[in-house]
mmCIF file of C-alpha atoms in Angstrom:
data_model
loop_
_atom_site.group_PDB
_atom_site.id
_atom_site.type_symbol
_atom_site.label_atom_id
_atom_site.label_comp_id
_atom_site.label_asym_id
_atom_site.label_seq_id
_atom_site.Cartn_x
_atom_site.Cartn_y
_atom_site.Cartn_z
ATOM 1 C CA MET A 641 88.206 76.260 102.287
ATOM 2 C CA LYS A 642 91.362 78.347 102.226
ATOM 3 C CA ARG A 643 94.429 78.040 104.413
ATOM 4 C CA ILE A 644 96.358 80.721 106.279
ATOM 5 C CA HIS A 645 100.116 80.867 105.861
ATOM 6 C CA PHE A 646 101.731 81.570 109.247
ATOM 7 C CA GLY A 647 105.122 83.259 109.575
ATOM 8 C CA ASN A 648 106.637 83.214 113.046
ATOM 9 C CA LEU A 649 109.407 85.801 113.291
ATOM 10 C CA ASN A 650 110.580 84.368 116.629
ATOM 11 C CA LYS A 651 111.557 80.982 115.183
ATOM 12 C CA LYS A 652 115.115 79.887 115.841
ATOM 13 C CA GLY A 653 115.756 78.985 112.198
ATOM 14 C CA ARG A 654 115.182 82.553 111.030
ATOM 15 C CA TRP A 655 118.756 83.655 111.819
ATOM 16 C CA ILE A 656 119.689 83.015 108.186
ATOM 17 C CA LEU A 657 117.454 85.865 106.962
ATOM 18 C CA LEU A 658 119.520 88.746 108.303
ATOM 19 C CA PRO A 659 122.803 87.705 106.615
ATOM 20 C CA LEU A 660 120.985 87.094 103.322
ATOM 21 C CA ILE A 661 119.354 90.513 103.420
ATOM 22 C CA LEU A 662 122.683 92.149 104.310
ATOM 23 C CA ILE A 663 124.373 90.339 101.409
ATOM 24 C CA GLY A 664 121.616 91.568 99.100
ATOM 25 C CA LEU A 665 122.052 95.148 100.305
ATOM 26 C CA PHE A 666 125.828 94.905 99.928
ATOM 27 C CA LEU A 667 125.429 93.670 96.355
ATOM 28 C CA ILE A 668 123.119 96.593 95.563
ATOM 29 C CA ILE A 669 125.539 99.144 97.068
ATOM 30 C CA ASN A 670 128.523 97.502 95.372
ATOM 31 C CA GLY A 671 126.717 97.653 92.034
ATOM 32 C CA ALA A 672 126.068 101.360 92.511
ATOM 33 C CA PHE A 673 129.536 102.440 93.690
ATOM 34 C CA ASP A 674 131.887 99.699 92.345
ATOM 35 C CA PHE A 675 133.810 99.042 95.588
ATOM 36 C CA ILE A 676 135.102 95.735 94.252
ATOM 37 C CA GLU A 677 136.407 95.761 90.691
ATOM 38 C CA PHE A 678 135.975 92.815 88.345
ATOM 39 C CA GLU A 679 137.603 92.127 84.988
ATOM 40 C CA ASN A 680 134.263 91.707 83.265
ATOM 41 C CA PRO A 681 132.158 94.901 83.561
ATOM 42 C CA LYS A 682 128.929 92.921 83.279
ATOM 43 C CA THR A 683 129.695 91.177 86.583
ATOM 44 C CA HIS A 684 128.688 94.333 88.477
ATOM 45 C CA LYS A 685 125.342 94.382 86.707
ATOM 46 C CA TYR A 686 124.664 90.708 87.421
ATOM 47 C CA LEU A 687 125.575 91.050 91.103
ATOM 48 C CA ASN A 688 123.473 94.191 91.386
ATOM 49 C CA VAL A 689 120.458 92.402 89.902
ATOM 50 C CA LEU A 690 121.050 89.453 92.250
ATOM 51 C CA GLY A 691 121.034 91.851 95.223
ATOM 52 C CA TYR A 692 117.742 93.357 94.100
ATOM 53 C CA ILE A 693 116.203 89.910 93.660
ATOM 54 C CA ILE A 694 117.242 88.844 97.185
ATOM 55 C CA VAL A 695 115.853 91.986 98.832
ATOM 56 C CA PHE A 696 112.699 91.919 96.673
ATOM 57 C CA GLY A 697 112.038 88.287 97.603
ATOM 58 C CA PHE A 698 112.126 88.943 101.330
ATOM 59 C CA SER A 699 110.199 92.193 101.253
ATOM 60 C CA THR A 700 107.306 90.873 99.151
ATOM 61 C CA LYS A 701 106.726 87.626 101.008
ATOM 62 C CA ILE A 702 103.489 88.878 102.549
ATOM 63 C CA PHE A 703 101.999 89.351 99.074
ATOM 64 C CA TRP A 704 102.694 85.771 97.917
ATOM 65 C CA TYR A 705 99.739 84.412 99.891
ATOM 66 C CA LYS A 706 96.152 85.653 99.964
ATOM 67 C CA ASN A 707 95.797 84.838 103.680
ATOM 68 C CA TYR A 708 98.947 85.552 105.662
ATOM 69 C CA VAL A 709 99.695 86.043 109.360
ATOM 70 C CA GLN A 710 103.127 87.128 110.570
ATOM 71 C CA TRP A 711 103.891 87.679 114.248
ATOM 72 C CA ASN A 712 106.548 88.114 116.904
ATOM 73 C CA ASN A 713 106.425 88.876 120.654
ATOM 74 C CA ARG A 714 105.212 92.460 120.173
ATOM 75 C CA GLY A 715 102.528 92.233 117.516
ATOM 76 C CA MET A 716 101.215 90.715 114.348
ATOM 77 C CA LEU A 717 100.296 91.467 110.768
ATOM 78 C CA ILE A 718 97.015 89.849 109.740
ATOM 79 C CA ARG A 719 96.260 89.830 106.033
ATOM 80 C CA ILE A 720 93.034 87.933 105.438
ATOM 81 C CA LYS A 721 90.897 88.784 102.398
ATOM 82 C CA SER A 722 92.664 92.136 101.983
ATOM 83 C CA PHE A 723 95.632 93.520 100.099
ATOM 84 C CA LEU A 724 97.549 95.362 102.816
ATOM 85 C CA GLY A 725 96.331 93.769 106.049
ATOM 86 C CA LYS A 726 96.164 95.060 109.595
ATOM 87 C CA ASN A 727 98.980 95.571 112.110
ATOM 88 C CA ILE A 728 97.950 94.762 115.666
ATOM 89 C CA LYS A 729 100.041 95.219 118.807
ATOM 90 C CA PHE A 730 99.488 92.535 121.417
ATOM 91 C CA LYS A 731 99.708 95.054 124.254
ATOM 92 C CA GLU A 732 96.607 96.805 122.895
ATOM 93 C CA ILE A 733 94.352 93.718 122.813
ATOM 94 C CA ILE A 734 92.351 93.118 125.978
ATOM 95 C CA SER A 735 90.078 90.298 124.771
ATOM 96 C CA SER A 736 89.506 88.036 121.819
ATOM 97 C CA GLU A 737 86.756 85.622 120.942
ATOM 98 C CA LEU A 738 86.140 83.290 118.041
ATOM 99 C CA THR A 739 82.462 82.695 117.316
ATOM 100 C CA ASN A 740 80.691 81.637 114.126
ATOM 101 C CA LYS A 741 83.788 82.012 111.933
ATOM 102 C CA GLN A 742 84.224 85.577 113.201
ATOM 103 C CA LEU A 743 87.267 86.671 115.226
ATOM 104 C CA ILE A 744 86.482 89.700 117.388
ATOM 105 C CA LEU A 745 89.314 91.599 119.064
ATOM 106 C CA LYS A 746 88.684 94.329 121.619
ATOM 107 C CA THR A 747 91.437 96.866 122.184
ATOM 108 C CA VAL A 748 92.434 99.074 125.080
ATOM 109 C CA TYR A 749 91.130 102.114 123.208
ATOM 110 C CA GLY A 750 87.614 100.712 122.929
ATOM 111 C CA ASN A 751 87.957 99.701 119.284
ATOM 112 C CA LYS A 752 86.526 96.454 118.023
ATOM 113 C CA ILE A 753 88.371 94.640 115.229
ATOM 114 C CA GLU A 754 86.311 92.012 113.430
ATOM 115 C CA LEU A 755 87.927 89.499 111.098
ATOM 116 C CA ASP A 756 85.745 87.364 108.844
ATOM 117 C CA LEU A 757 87.128 83.814 108.804
ATOM 118 C CA SER A 758 84.212 82.226 106.941
ATOM 119 C CA GLU A 759 86.350 80.861 104.078
ATOM 120 C CA ILE A 760 89.244 79.758 106.317
ATOM 121 C CA VAL A 761 89.930 76.202 107.468
ATOM 122 C CA GLU A 762 88.801 75.743 111.068
ATOM 123 C CA SER A 763 92.194 74.529 112.309
ATOM 124 C CA ASP A 764 93.879 77.669 110.966
ATOM 125 C CA SER A 765 91.323 79.984 112.549
ATOM 126 C CA LYS A 766 91.828 78.198 115.899
ATOM 127 C CA LYS A 767 95.598 78.522 115.530
ATOM 128 C CA LEU A 768 95.237 82.260 114.868
ATOM 129 C CA HIS A 769 93.049 82.640 117.937
ATOM 130 C CA ASP A 770 95.556 80.661 120.050
ATOM 131 C CA ILE A 771 98.429 82.890 118.917
ATOM 132 C CA ILE A 772 96.457 85.972 119.906
ATOM 133 C CA ARG A 773 95.425 84.518 123.266
ATOM 134 C CA LYS A 774 98.982 83.466 124.155
ATOM 135 C CA ASN A 775 100.433 86.906 123.465
ATOM 136 C CA THR A 776 97.824 89.375 124.730
ATOM 137 C CA ILE A 777 98.342 91.439 127.866
ATOM 138 C CA ALA A 778 95.405 89.761 129.618
ATOM 139 C CA ASN A 779 97.296 86.466 129.664
ATOM 140 C CA LYS A 780 100.677 87.930 130.635
ATOM 141 C CA VAL A 781 99.562 89.540 133.899
#
């Protein structure tokens, strides 16, 4: 059985991400335009590469895990047994049910989204269903 890696974007400890990403972007821009001059010309190249590594690390996190769920108050990205995954807005989900290792989501537009959780640990599939139930519009009315 496989596990799902959950990434909550609302967590209080995530405040460190924004400064790190901004530092990475600054290092990339500084490497391109040489705002700060150093005695050793290779220093610009090393700092530029470090900036790219920082930004690359944060932007590819969803591809590190085969089964990944990332969410905040507005929606979620579910990537289970697929390469790109599916973006779902919580305000569009009207009902969800978990039966026989199958998660079925019904949307406002009449669409039905079915997620196969047959190879997923039961506790992780229940946690995914709980996250969806807590954030859908049906439970916020």
